[in-house]
Coordinates of N, CA and C in Angstrom, one line a residue:
X1 N 8.4 34.1 24.1 CA 9.3 33.0 23.7 C 10.6 33.6 23.3
X2 N 11.7 33.1 23.9 CA 13.0 33.6 23.6 C 13.6 32.9 22.4
X3 N 14.1 33.7 21.5 CA 14.6 33.2 20.2 C 16.1 33.0 20.3
X4 N 16.6 31.9 19.7 CA 18.0 31.7 19.7 C 18.7 32.6 18.6
X5 N 20.0 32.5 18.5 CA 20.7 33.4 17.6 C 20.5 32.9 16.1
X6 N 20.1 31.6 16.0 CA 19.8 31.1 14.7 C 18.5 31.6 14.2
X7 N 18.4 32.4 13.1 CA 17.2 33.0 12.7 C 16.2 32.0 12.0
X8 N 16.6 30.8 11.7 CA 15.7 29.8 11.0 C 14.7 29.3 12.0
X9 N 13.4 29.3 11.6 CA 12.3 28.7 12.3 C 12.1 27.3 11.7
X10 N 12.2 26.3 12.5 CA 12.0 25.0 12.0 C 10.6 24.5 12.3
X11 N 9.9 23.9 11.3 CA 8.5 23.5 11.5 C 8.5 22.0 11.3
X12 N 7.7 21.3 12.1 CA 7.4 19.9 11.9 C 5.9 19.8 11.8
X13 N 5.5 18.9 10.8 CA 4.1 18.7 10.6 C 3.8 17.2 10.8
X14 N 2.7 16.9 11.5 CA 2.3 15.5 11.7 C 0.9 15.3 11.2
X15 N 0.7 14.6 10.2 CA -0.6 14.3 9.6 C -1.3 13.1 10.2
X16 N -2.5 13.3 10.6 CA -3.4 12.2 10.9 C -4.0 11.8 9.5
X17 N -3.5 10.8 9.0 CA -3.8 10.4 7.6 C -5.3 10.2 7.3
X18 N -6.0 9.6 8.3 CA -7.4 9.3 8.0 C -8.2 10.6 8.0
X19 N -7.9 11.5 8.9 CA -8.5 12.9 8.9 C -8.2 13.6 7.6
X20 N -6.9 13.6 7.2 CA -6.5 14.3 6.0 C -7.2 13.7 4.7
X21 N -7.3 12.3 4.7 CA -8.0 11.6 3.6 C -9.5 12.1 3.6
X22 N -10.2 12.2 4.7 CA -11.6 12.6 4.7 C -11.8 14.0 4.3
X23 N -10.9 14.9 4.7 CA -11.0 16.3 4.3 C -10.7 16.4 2.8
X24 N -9.7 15.7 2.3 CA -9.3 15.8 0.9 C -10.5 15.2 0.0
X25 N -11.1 14.2 0.5 CA -12.3 13.6 -0.2 C -13.4 14.6 -0.2
X26 N -13.7 15.3 0.9 CA -14.7 16.3 0.9 C -14.5 17.4 -0.2
X27 N -13.3 17.9 -0.3 CA -13.0 18.9 -1.3 C -13.0 18.3 -2.7
X28 N -12.6 17.0 -2.9 CA -12.6 16.4 -4.2 C -14.1 16.1 -4.7
X29 N -14.9 15.7 -3.8 CA -16.2 15.2 -4.2 C -17.5 16.0 -3.8
X30 N -17.3 16.8 -2.8 CA -18.5 17.6 -2.3 C -18.4 19.1 -2.4
X31 N -17.2 19.6 -2.3 CA -17.0 21.1 -2.4 C -17.1 21.5 -3.9
X32 N -17.5 22.7 -4.1 CA -17.8 23.2 -5.4 C -16.5 23.2 -6.3
X33 N -15.3 23.3 -5.7 CA -14.1 23.3 -6.5 C -13.7 22.0 -7.1
X34 N -14.2 20.9 -6.4 CA -14.0 19.5 -6.9 C -12.5 19.3 -7.2
X35 N -11.7 19.6 -6.2 CA -10.2 19.4 -6.3 C -9.7 18.9 -5.0
X36 N -8.6 18.1 -5.0 CA -8.0 17.6 -3.8 C -7.1 18.7 -3.2
X37 N -6.8 18.5 -2.0 CA -5.9 19.5 -1.3 C -4.5 19.2 -1.8
X38 N -3.8 20.3 -2.2 CA -2.4 20.3 -2.6 C -1.5 20.2 -1.4
X39 N -0.8 19.2 -1.2 CA 0.2 19.1 -0.1 C 1.2 20.2 -0.2
X40 N 1.7 20.4 -1.3 CA 2.7 21.5 -1.5 C 2.1 22.9 -1.1
X41 N 0.8 23.1 -1.6 CA 0.1 24.3 -1.2 C -0.1 24.5 0.3
X42 N -0.5 23.3 0.9 CA -0.7 23.4 2.3 C 0.6 23.7 3.1
X43 N 1.7 23.1 2.6 CA 3.0 23.4 3.3 C 3.3 24.9 3.1
X44 N 3.1 25.4 1.9 CA 3.4 26.9 1.7 C 2.5 27.7 2.6
X45 N 1.2 27.4 2.7 CA 0.3 28.1 3.6 C 0.8 28.1 5.1
X46 N 1.2 26.9 5.5 CA 1.7 26.8 6.9 C 2.9 27.6 7.1
X47 N 3.9 27.6 6.2 CA 5.1 28.5 6.3 C 4.7 29.9 6.4
X48 N 3.7 30.3 5.5 CA 3.3 31.7 5.5 C 2.6 32.1 6.8
X49 N 1.8 31.3 7.3 CA 1.1 31.6 8.6 C 2.1 31.7 9.7
X50 N 3.0 30.8 9.8 CA 4.1 30.8 10.9 C 4.9 32.1 10.7
X51 N 5.2 32.5 9.5 CA 5.9 33.8 9.3 C 5.1 35.0 9.8
X52 N 3.8 35.0 9.5 CA 3.0 36.1 9.9 C 2.9 36.2 11.4
X53 N 2.7 35.1 12.1 CA 2.5 35.0 13.5 C 3.8 35.4 14.2
X54 N 4.9 34.9 13.7 CA 6.2 35.2 14.4 C 6.9 36.4 13.9
X55 N 6.3 37.1 12.9 CA 6.9 38.3 12.3 C 8.4 38.0 11.8
X56 N 8.5 36.9 11.1 CA 9.8 36.5 10.5 C 9.6 36.3 9.0
X57 N 10.6 36.6 8.3 CA 10.5 36.4 6.8 C 10.2 34.9 6.5
X58 N 9.3 34.8 5.5 CA 8.8 33.4 5.2 C 9.9 32.5 4.8
X59 N 11.0 33.1 4.2 CA 12.1 32.3 3.8 C 12.9 31.7 4.9
X60 N 12.7 32.2 6.1 CA 13.3 31.7 7.3 C 12.5 30.7 8.1
X61 N 11.3 30.4 7.5 CA 10.4 29.4 8.1 C 10.4 28.2 7.2
X62 N 11.0 27.2 7.7 CA 11.2 26.0 6.9 C 10.7 24.7 7.5
X63 N 10.0 23.9 6.7 CA 9.5 22.6 7.2 C 10.7 21.7 7.1
X64 N 11.1 21.2 8.3 CA 12.2 20.3 8.4 C 11.9 18.9 8.7
X65 N 10.6 18.7 9.1 CA 10.1 17.3 9.4 C 8.7 17.2 9.1
X66 N 8.3 16.2 8.3 CA 6.8 16.0 8.0 C 6.6 14.5 8.0
X67 N 5.5 14.1 8.8 CA 5.2 12.7 8.9 C 3.7 12.5 8.7
X68 N 3.4 11.4 8.0 CA 2.0 11.0 7.7 C 1.7 9.7 8.3
X69 N 0.7 9.6 9.1 CA 0.3 8.3 9.8 C -1.1 7.9 9.4
X70 N -1.2 6.6 9.1 CA -2.5 6.0 8.7 C -2.5 4.5 8.8
X71 N -3.6 4.0 9.0 CA -3.8 2.5 8.9 C -3.9 2.2 7.4
X72 N -3.5 1.0 7.1 CA -3.4 0.7 5.6 C -3.9 -0.8 5.4
X73 N -4.6 -0.9 4.3 CA -5.0 -2.2 3.8 C -3.7 -3.1 3.4
X74 N -3.8 -4.4 3.5 CA -2.8 -5.2 3.0 C -2.7 -5.0 1.5
X75 N -1.6 -5.4 0.8 CA -1.5 -5.3 -0.6 C -2.6 -6.1 -1.3
X76 N -2.8 -7.3 -0.8 CA -3.9 -8.2 -1.4 C -5.2 -7.5 -1.3
X77 N -5.6 -7.0 -0.1 CA -6.9 -6.3 0.0 C -7.0 -5.1 -0.8
X78 N -6.0 -4.3 -0.9 CA -6.0 -3.0 -1.7 C -6.1 -3.4 -3.2
X79 N -5.4 -4.4 -3.6 CA -5.5 -4.9 -5.0 C -6.9 -5.4 -5.3
X80 N -7.5 -6.2 -4.4 CA -8.8 -6.7 -4.7 C -9.9 -5.6 -4.7
X81 N -9.7 -4.5 -4.0 CA -10.6 -3.4 -4.0 C -10.2 -2.3 -5.0
X82 N -9.3 -2.6 -5.8 CA -8.8 -1.6 -6.9 C -8.3 -0.3 -6.2
X83 N -7.6 -0.4 -5.1 CA -7.1 0.8 -4.4 C -5.6 0.8 -4.4
X84 N -4.9 -0.2 -4.9 CA -3.5 -0.3 -4.8 C -2.8 0.8 -5.6
X85 N -3.2 1.0 -6.8 CA -2.6 2.1 -7.7 C -2.8 3.4 -7.0
X86 N -4.0 3.7 -6.5 CA -4.3 5.0 -5.9 C -3.4 5.2 -4.7
X87 N -3.2 4.2 -3.9 CA -2.3 4.3 -2.7 C -0.9 4.6 -3.1
X88 N -0.4 3.9 -4.2 CA 0.9 4.2 -4.7 C 1.1 5.6 -5.2
X89 N 0.1 6.1 -5.9 CA 0.1 7.5 -6.4 C 0.3 8.5 -5.2
X90 N -0.5 8.2 -4.2 CA -0.5 9.1 -3.0 C 0.9 9.0 -2.3
X91 N 1.4 7.8 -2.3 CA 2.8 7.6 -1.7 C 3.8 8.4 -2.5
X92 N 3.6 8.4 -3.8 CA 4.5 9.2 -4.6 C 4.4 10.7 -4.3
X93 N 3.2 11.2 -4.0 CA 3.0 12.6 -3.7 C 3.7 12.9 -2.3
X94 N 3.5 12.0 -1.4 CA 4.1 12.2 -0.1 C 5.6 12.2 -0.2
X95 N 6.2 11.3 -0.9 CA 7.6 11.2 -1.1 C 8.2 12.5 -1.8
X96 N 7.4 12.9 -2.8 CA 7.8 14.2 -3.5 C 7.9 15.4 -2.6
X97 N 7.1 15.4 -1.5 CA 7.1 16.5 -0.6 C 7.9 16.2 0.7
X98 N 8.7 15.1 0.6 CA 9.6 14.7 1.7 C 8.9 14.4 3.0
X99 N 7.7 13.8 2.9 CA 6.9 13.4 4.0 C 7.2 11.9 4.3
X100 N 7.5 11.6 5.5 CA 7.8 10.3 5.9 C 6.4 9.6 6.2
X101 N 6.2 8.4 5.6 CA 5.0 7.7 5.8 C 5.1 6.7 6.9
X102 N 4.1 6.6 7.7 CA 4.1 5.6 8.8 C 2.7 4.9 8.7
X103 N 2.8 3.6 8.4 CA 1.6 2.8 8.3 C 1.5 1.6 9.3
X104 N 0.4 1.3 9.7 CA 0.1 0.1 10.5 C -1.0 -0.6 9.7
X105 N -1.0 -1.9 9.8 CA -2.1 -2.7 9.1 C -3.4 -2.4 9.7
X106 N -4.5 -2.3 8.9 CA -5.8 -2.2 9.4 C -6.2 -3.5 10.0
X107 N -6.9 -3.5 11.2 CA -7.2 -4.7 11.9 C -8.7 -5.0 11.7
X108 N -9.0 -6.3 11.7 CA -10.5 -6.6 11.7 C -11.1 -6.5 13.0
X109 N -12.2 -5.8 13.1 CA -12.9 -5.6 14.3 C -13.9 -6.8 14.5
X110 N -14.6 -6.8 15.6 CA -15.6 -7.9 15.9 C -16.7 -8.0 14.8
X111 N -17.1 -6.8 14.2 CA -18.1 -6.8 13.2 C -17.6 -7.1 11.8
X112 N -16.3 -7.4 11.7 CA -15.7 -7.7 10.4 C -15.2 -6.6 9.6
X113 N -15.5 -5.4 10.1 CA -14.9 -4.2 9.4 C -13.4 -4.0 9.8
X114 N -12.8 -3.2 9.0 CA -11.3 -2.9 9.3 C -11.2 -1.6 10.0
X115 N -10.4 -1.5 11.0 CA -10.2 -0.3 11.8 C -8.7 0.0 12.1
X116 N -8.4 1.2 12.3 CA -7.1 1.6 12.7 C -6.9 1.3 14.2
X117 N -5.8 0.7 14.5 CA -5.5 0.4 15.9 C -4.1 0.9 16.2
X118 N -3.9 1.8 17.1 CA -2.6 2.2 17.5 C -1.9 3.3 16.7
X119 N -2.4 3.7 15.6 CA -1.7 4.7 14.8 C -1.7 6.1 15.5
X120 N -2.8 6.4 16.2 CA -2.8 7.7 16.9 C -1.8 7.8 18.0
X121 N -1.6 6.7 18.7 CA -0.5 6.6 19.7 C 0.8 6.8 19.1
X122 N 1.1 6.1 18.0 CA 2.4 6.3 17.3 C 2.6 7.7 16.9
X123 N 1.6 8.4 16.3 CA 1.7 9.8 15.9 C 2.1 10.6 17.2
X124 N 1.4 10.4 18.3 CA 1.6 11.2 19.5 C 3.1 11.0 20.0
X125 N 3.5 9.7 19.9 CA 4.9 9.5 20.4 C 5.9 10.1 19.5
X126 N 5.7 10.1 18.2 CA 6.6 10.7 17.3 C 6.7 12.2 17.5
X127 N 5.5 12.8 17.7 CA 5.4 14.3 17.9 C 6.1 14.7 19.2
X128 N 5.9 13.8 20.2 CA 6.5 14.1 21.5 C 8.1 14.1 21.4

């Protein structure tokens, strides 16, 4: 890979929100540590790994773009399921880490459950 004269390595992160939610729940409820994943810690880890692989100083590896994609309950449904506050707290965490949130409403399937539709395509298009 040919490097430009600019020594800064720019990193973009694209989160599949449902996958991240499931992994975070695993660590919070099933793993012995009983703790959620730190978004700040994950970003620092990514920067460090990129620095090691590229043999560049970690200070030159910067996350310049981060996006989080997920299907989302309506405010009414989230409130009735006592999830509205938790969602807002997580939004605060994302904003604090300069992560842009992308949400699509969860759609009712034929069996009455709610499912994500189209969010993976949106993630792929943004990454492209």
